[in-house]
């Protein structure tokens, strides 16, 4: 996950956030193919609207468009490949986690989702502490100092 986050930030700076939004349709396609879950036409339309809305809001940012059009073009193809790999791995991880959690459903749907989100919070907190322990300590000190 940390690798995915680092890959995301490294390549989004050069390529813009639009390409990373491919995760939305790729996740839907992997969900459909790997889990054999049919998506209704209404859900496909909702995904298309979500994807186009995200692209529209991202592409309207002149700073992002300037980042995409400027710079060395030789590394851009490599960056595109890395972002596509990162998008695919991230989408596959999400679909696989959903499959592992829900293949033998012993708990209600909302409990399963709560467990899934709880694991996400735990691992993200571990990653935050591991990468930015000094900044976390400083934040806790300043928050505690304000209460005195």
PDB file of C-alpha atoms in Angstrom:
ATOM      1  CA  UNK A   1       0.000   0.000   0.000  1.00  0.00           C
ATOM      2  CA  UNK A   2       2.795   2.430   0.801  1.00  0.00           C
ATOM      3  CA  UNK A   3       4.385   1.559  -2.533  1.00  0.00           C
ATOM      4  CA  UNK A   4       1.072   2.344  -4.201  1.00  0.00           C
ATOM      5  CA  UNK A   5       0.869   5.712  -2.443  1.00  0.00           C
ATOM      6  CA  UNK A   6       4.467   6.630  -3.349  1.00  0.00           C
ATOM      7  CA  UNK A   7       3.906   5.544  -6.955  1.00  0.00           C
ATOM      8  CA  UNK A   8       0.739   7.578  -7.057  1.00  0.00           C
ATOM      9  CA  UNK A   9       2.351  10.796  -5.821  1.00  0.00           C
ATOM     10  CA  UNK A  10       5.466  10.452  -7.959  1.00  0.00           C
ATOM     11  CA  UNK A  11       3.572  10.014 -11.193  1.00  0.00           C
ATOM     12  CA  UNK A  12       0.602  12.273 -10.534  1.00  0.00           C
ATOM     13  CA  UNK A  13       2.945  15.215 -10.259  1.00  0.00           C
ATOM     14  CA  UNK A  14       4.114  14.632 -13.832  1.00  0.00           C
ATOM     15  CA  UNK A  15       1.012  13.207 -15.478  1.00  0.00           C
ATOM     16  CA  UNK A  16      -1.858  14.826 -13.671  1.00  0.00           C
ATOM     17  CA  UNK A  17      -4.530  13.126 -11.662  1.00  0.00           C
ATOM     18  CA  UNK A  18      -6.662  12.204 -14.670  1.00  0.00           C
ATOM     19  CA  UNK A  19      -4.788   9.017 -15.480  1.00  0.00           C
ATOM     20  CA  UNK A  20      -5.043   7.730 -11.916  1.00  0.00           C
ATOM     21  CA  UNK A  21      -8.846   7.947 -12.201  1.00  0.00           C
ATOM     22  CA  UNK A  22      -8.752   4.875 -14.427  1.00  0.00           C
ATOM     23  CA  UNK A  23      -9.027   2.994 -11.144  1.00  0.00           C
ATOM     24  CA  UNK A  24     -12.788   3.613 -11.164  1.00  0.00           C
ATOM     25  CA  UNK A  25     -13.664   1.670 -14.345  1.00  0.00           C
ATOM     26  CA  UNK A  26     -10.883  -0.892 -13.882  1.00  0.00           C
ATOM     27  CA  UNK A  27     -12.172  -1.736 -10.405  1.00  0.00           C
ATOM     28  CA  UNK A  28     -15.690  -2.136 -11.801  1.00  0.00           C
ATOM     29  CA  UNK A  29     -14.455  -4.401 -14.596  1.00  0.00           C
ATOM     30  CA  UNK A  30     -12.362  -6.536 -12.223  1.00  0.00           C
ATOM     31  CA  UNK A  31     -15.296  -6.703  -9.817  1.00  0.00           C
ATOM     32  CA  UNK A  32     -17.496  -7.953 -12.661  1.00  0.00           C
ATOM     33  CA  UNK A  33     -14.972 -10.438 -14.087  1.00  0.00           C
ATOM     34  CA  UNK A  34     -13.342 -11.860 -10.955  1.00  0.00           C
ATOM     35  CA  UNK A  35     -16.326 -11.932  -8.611  1.00  0.00           C
ATOM     36  CA  UNK A  36     -18.961 -12.763 -11.251  1.00  0.00           C
ATOM     37  CA  UNK A  37     -21.140  -9.991  -9.925  1.00  0.00           C
ATOM     38  CA  UNK A  38     -23.365  -8.578 -12.618  1.00  0.00           C
ATOM     39  CA  UNK A  39     -23.640  -4.820 -12.706  1.00  0.00           C
ATOM     40  CA  UNK A  40     -26.941  -3.443 -13.893  1.00  0.00           C
ATOM     41  CA  UNK A  41     -27.100  -0.860 -16.638  1.00  0.00           C
ATOM     42  CA  UNK A  42     -27.968   1.717 -13.978  1.00  0.00           C
ATOM     43  CA  UNK A  43     -24.736   0.924 -12.100  1.00  0.00           C
ATOM     44  CA  UNK A  44     -22.681   1.147 -15.316  1.00  0.00           C
ATOM     45  CA  UNK A  45     -24.278   4.532 -16.037  1.00  0.00           C
ATOM     46  CA  UNK A  46     -23.482   5.664 -12.497  1.00  0.00           C
ATOM     47  CA  UNK A  47     -19.861   4.572 -12.937  1.00  0.00           C
ATOM     48  CA  UNK A  48     -19.639   6.396 -16.273  1.00  0.00           C
ATOM     49  CA  UNK A  49     -21.054   9.570 -14.702  1.00  0.00           C
ATOM     50  CA  UNK A  50     -18.664   9.303 -11.753  1.00  0.00           C
ATOM     51  CA  UNK A  51     -15.668   8.741 -14.024  1.00  0.00           C
ATOM     52  CA  UNK A  52     -16.582  11.556 -16.405  1.00  0.00           C
ATOM     53  CA  UNK A  53     -17.328  13.903 -13.509  1.00  0.00           C
ATOM     54  CA  UNK A  54     -13.945  13.247 -11.925  1.00  0.00           C
ATOM     55  CA  UNK A  55     -12.170  13.722 -15.247  1.00  0.00           C
ATOM     56  CA  UNK A  56     -14.071  16.922 -15.908  1.00  0.00           C
ATOM     57  CA  UNK A  57     -13.192  18.459 -12.566  1.00  0.00           C
ATOM     58  CA  UNK A  58      -9.553  17.363 -12.824  1.00  0.00           C
ATOM     59  CA  UNK A  59      -9.019  18.553 -16.381  1.00  0.00           C
ATOM     60  CA  UNK A  60     -10.410  22.000 -15.642  1.00  0.00           C
ATOM     61  CA  UNK A  61      -7.435  22.750 -13.396  1.00  0.00           C
ATOM     62  CA  UNK A  62      -4.896  24.793 -15.429  1.00  0.00           C
ATOM     63  CA  UNK A  63      -2.013  23.817 -13.130  1.00  0.00           C
ATOM     64  CA  UNK A  64      -2.625  20.114 -13.740  1.00  0.00           C
ATOM     65  CA  UNK A  65      -2.869  20.628 -17.493  1.00  0.00           C
ATOM     66  CA  UNK A  66       0.370  22.639 -17.464  1.00  0.00           C
ATOM     67  CA  UNK A  67       2.148  19.810 -15.608  1.00  0.00           C
ATOM     68  CA  UNK A  68       0.963  17.313 -18.196  1.00  0.00           C
ATOM     69  CA  UNK A  69       2.008  19.362 -21.233  1.00  0.00           C
ATOM     70  CA  UNK A  70       5.384  20.562 -19.954  1.00  0.00           C
ATOM     71  CA  UNK A  71       8.488  18.641 -19.115  1.00  0.00           C
ATOM     72  CA  UNK A  72      10.555  15.855 -20.574  1.00  0.00           C
ATOM     73  CA  UNK A  73       8.487  13.591 -22.837  1.00  0.00           C
ATOM     74  CA  UNK A  74      10.935  10.675 -22.710  1.00  0.00           C
ATOM     75  CA  UNK A  75       9.999   9.791 -19.144  1.00  0.00           C
ATOM     76  CA  UNK A  76       6.292  10.369 -19.700  1.00  0.00           C
ATOM     77  CA  UNK A  77       5.678   6.998 -21.396  1.00  0.00           C
ATOM     78  CA  UNK A  78       7.430   5.220 -18.547  1.00  0.00           C
ATOM     79  CA  UNK A  79       5.341   7.231 -16.076  1.00  0.00           C
ATOM     80  CA  UNK A  80       2.130   6.285 -17.895  1.00  0.00           C
ATOM     81  CA  UNK A  81       3.087   2.601 -17.721  1.00  0.00           C
ATOM     82  CA  UNK A  82       3.869   2.912 -13.998  1.00  0.00           C
ATOM     83  CA  UNK A  83       0.576   4.662 -13.289  1.00  0.00           C
ATOM     84  CA  UNK A  84      -1.394   2.027 -15.231  1.00  0.00           C
ATOM     85  CA  UNK A  85       0.379  -0.753 -13.331  1.00  0.00           C
ATOM     86  CA  UNK A  86      -0.292   1.051 -10.054  1.00  0.00           C
ATOM     87  CA  UNK A  87      -3.953   1.542 -10.949  1.00  0.00           C
ATOM     88  CA  UNK A  88      -4.367  -2.124 -11.872  1.00  0.00           C
ATOM     89  CA  UNK A  89      -2.607  -3.394  -8.731  1.00  0.00           C
ATOM     90  CA  UNK A  90      -4.609  -1.042  -6.516  1.00  0.00           C
ATOM     91  CA  UNK A  91      -7.910  -2.064  -8.112  1.00  0.00           C
ATOM     92  CA  UNK A  92      -6.984  -5.746  -7.943  1.00  0.00           C
ATOM     93  CA  UNK A  93      -6.086  -5.418  -4.258  1.00  0.00           C
ATOM     94  CA  UNK A  94      -9.459  -3.866  -3.505  1.00  0.00           C
ATOM     95  CA  UNK A  95     -11.384  -6.553  -5.376  1.00  0.00           C
ATOM     96  CA  UNK A  96      -9.306  -9.347  -3.830  1.00  0.00           C
ATOM     97  CA  UNK A  97      -9.833  -7.968  -0.322  1.00  0.00           C
ATOM     98  CA  UNK A  98     -13.561  -7.828  -0.957  1.00  0.00           C
ATOM     99  CA  UNK A  99     -13.512 -11.431  -2.189  1.00  0.00           C
ATOM    100  CA  UNK A 100     -11.528 -12.700   0.810  1.00  0.00           C
ATOM    101  CA  UNK A 101     -13.781 -10.935   3.276  1.00  0.00           C
ATOM    102  CA  UNK A 102     -17.099 -11.853   1.719  1.00  0.00           C
ATOM    103  CA  UNK A 103     -16.572 -15.336   0.275  1.00  0.00           C
ATOM    104  CA  UNK A 104     -17.719 -17.034   3.471  1.00  0.00           C
ATOM    105  CA  UNK A 105     -20.120 -14.483   4.840  1.00  0.00           C
ATOM    106  CA  UNK A 106     -20.802 -15.253   8.490  1.00  0.00           C
ATOM    107  CA  UNK A 107     -21.654 -11.659   9.357  1.00  0.00           C
ATOM    108  CA  UNK A 108     -24.155  -9.148   7.975  1.00  0.00           C
ATOM    109  CA  UNK A 109     -23.098  -6.898   5.117  1.00  0.00           C
ATOM    110  CA  UNK A 110     -22.600  -3.789   7.283  1.00  0.00           C
ATOM    111  CA  UNK A 111     -20.461  -5.680   9.788  1.00  0.00           C
ATOM    112  CA  UNK A 112     -18.279  -6.952   6.936  1.00  0.00           C
ATOM    113  CA  UNK A 113     -17.831  -3.429   5.595  1.00  0.00           C
ATOM    114  CA  UNK A 114     -17.002  -2.162   9.085  1.00  0.00           C
ATOM    115  CA  UNK A 115     -14.337  -4.854   9.439  1.00  0.00           C
ATOM    116  CA  UNK A 116     -12.923  -3.937   6.021  1.00  0.00           C
ATOM    117  CA  UNK A 117     -12.726  -0.240   6.897  1.00  0.00           C
ATOM    118  CA  UNK A 118     -11.255  -0.982  10.322  1.00  0.00           C
ATOM    119  CA  UNK A 119      -8.379  -2.897   8.732  1.00  0.00           C
ATOM    120  CA  UNK A 120      -7.837   0.004   6.361  1.00  0.00           C
ATOM    121  CA  UNK A 121      -7.657   2.443   9.257  1.00  0.00           C
ATOM    122  CA  UNK A 122      -5.219   0.208  11.160  1.00  0.00           C
ATOM    123  CA  UNK A 123      -2.832  -0.225   8.235  1.00  0.00           C
ATOM    124  CA  UNK A 124      -3.020   3.422   7.216  1.00  0.00           C
ATOM    125  CA  UNK A 125      -2.207   4.474  10.781  1.00  0.00           C
ATOM    126  CA  UNK A 126       0.752   2.075  10.810  1.00  0.00           C
ATOM    127  CA  UNK A 127       1.959   3.556   7.535  1.00  0.00           C
ATOM    128  CA  UNK A 128       1.524   7.093   8.848  1.00  0.00           C
ATOM    129  CA  UNK A 129       3.498   6.360  12.007  1.00  0.00           C
ATOM    130  CA  UNK A 130       6.193   4.505  10.072  1.00  0.00           C
ATOM    131  CA  UNK A 131       6.701   7.232   7.475  1.00  0.00           C
ATOM    132  CA  UNK A 132       6.077  10.363   9.555  1.00  0.00           C
ATOM    133  CA  UNK A 133       6.714   9.445  13.197  1.00  0.00           C
ATOM    134  CA  UNK A 134       8.427  12.760  13.950  1.00  0.00           C
ATOM    135  CA  UNK A 135       5.568  14.795  12.503  1.00  0.00           C
ATOM    136  CA  UNK A 136       3.023  12.704  14.427  1.00  0.00           C
ATOM    137  CA  UNK A 137       4.923  13.316  17.675  1.00  0.00           C
ATOM    138  CA  UNK A 138       5.085  17.053  16.988  1.00  0.00           C
ATOM    139  CA  UNK A 139       1.373  17.164  16.227  1.00  0.00           C
ATOM    140  CA  UNK A 140       0.521  15.299  19.457  1.00  0.00           C
ATOM    141  CA  UNK A 141       2.768  17.621  21.474  1.00  0.00           C
ATOM    142  CA  UNK A 142       1.194  20.733  19.997  1.00  0.00           C
ATOM    143  CA  UNK A 143      -2.323  19.358  20.503  1.00  0.00           C
ATOM    144  CA  UNK A 144      -1.574  18.492  24.140  1.00  0.00           C
ATOM    145  CA  UNK A 145       0.157  21.813  24.773  1.00  0.00           C
ATOM    146  CA  UNK A 146      -2.931  23.690  23.633  1.00  0.00           C
ATOM    147  CA  UNK A 147      -5.061  22.043  26.345  1.00  0.00           C
ATOM    148  CA  UNK A 148      -2.911  23.210  29.255  1.00  0.00           C
TER     149      UNK A 148
END
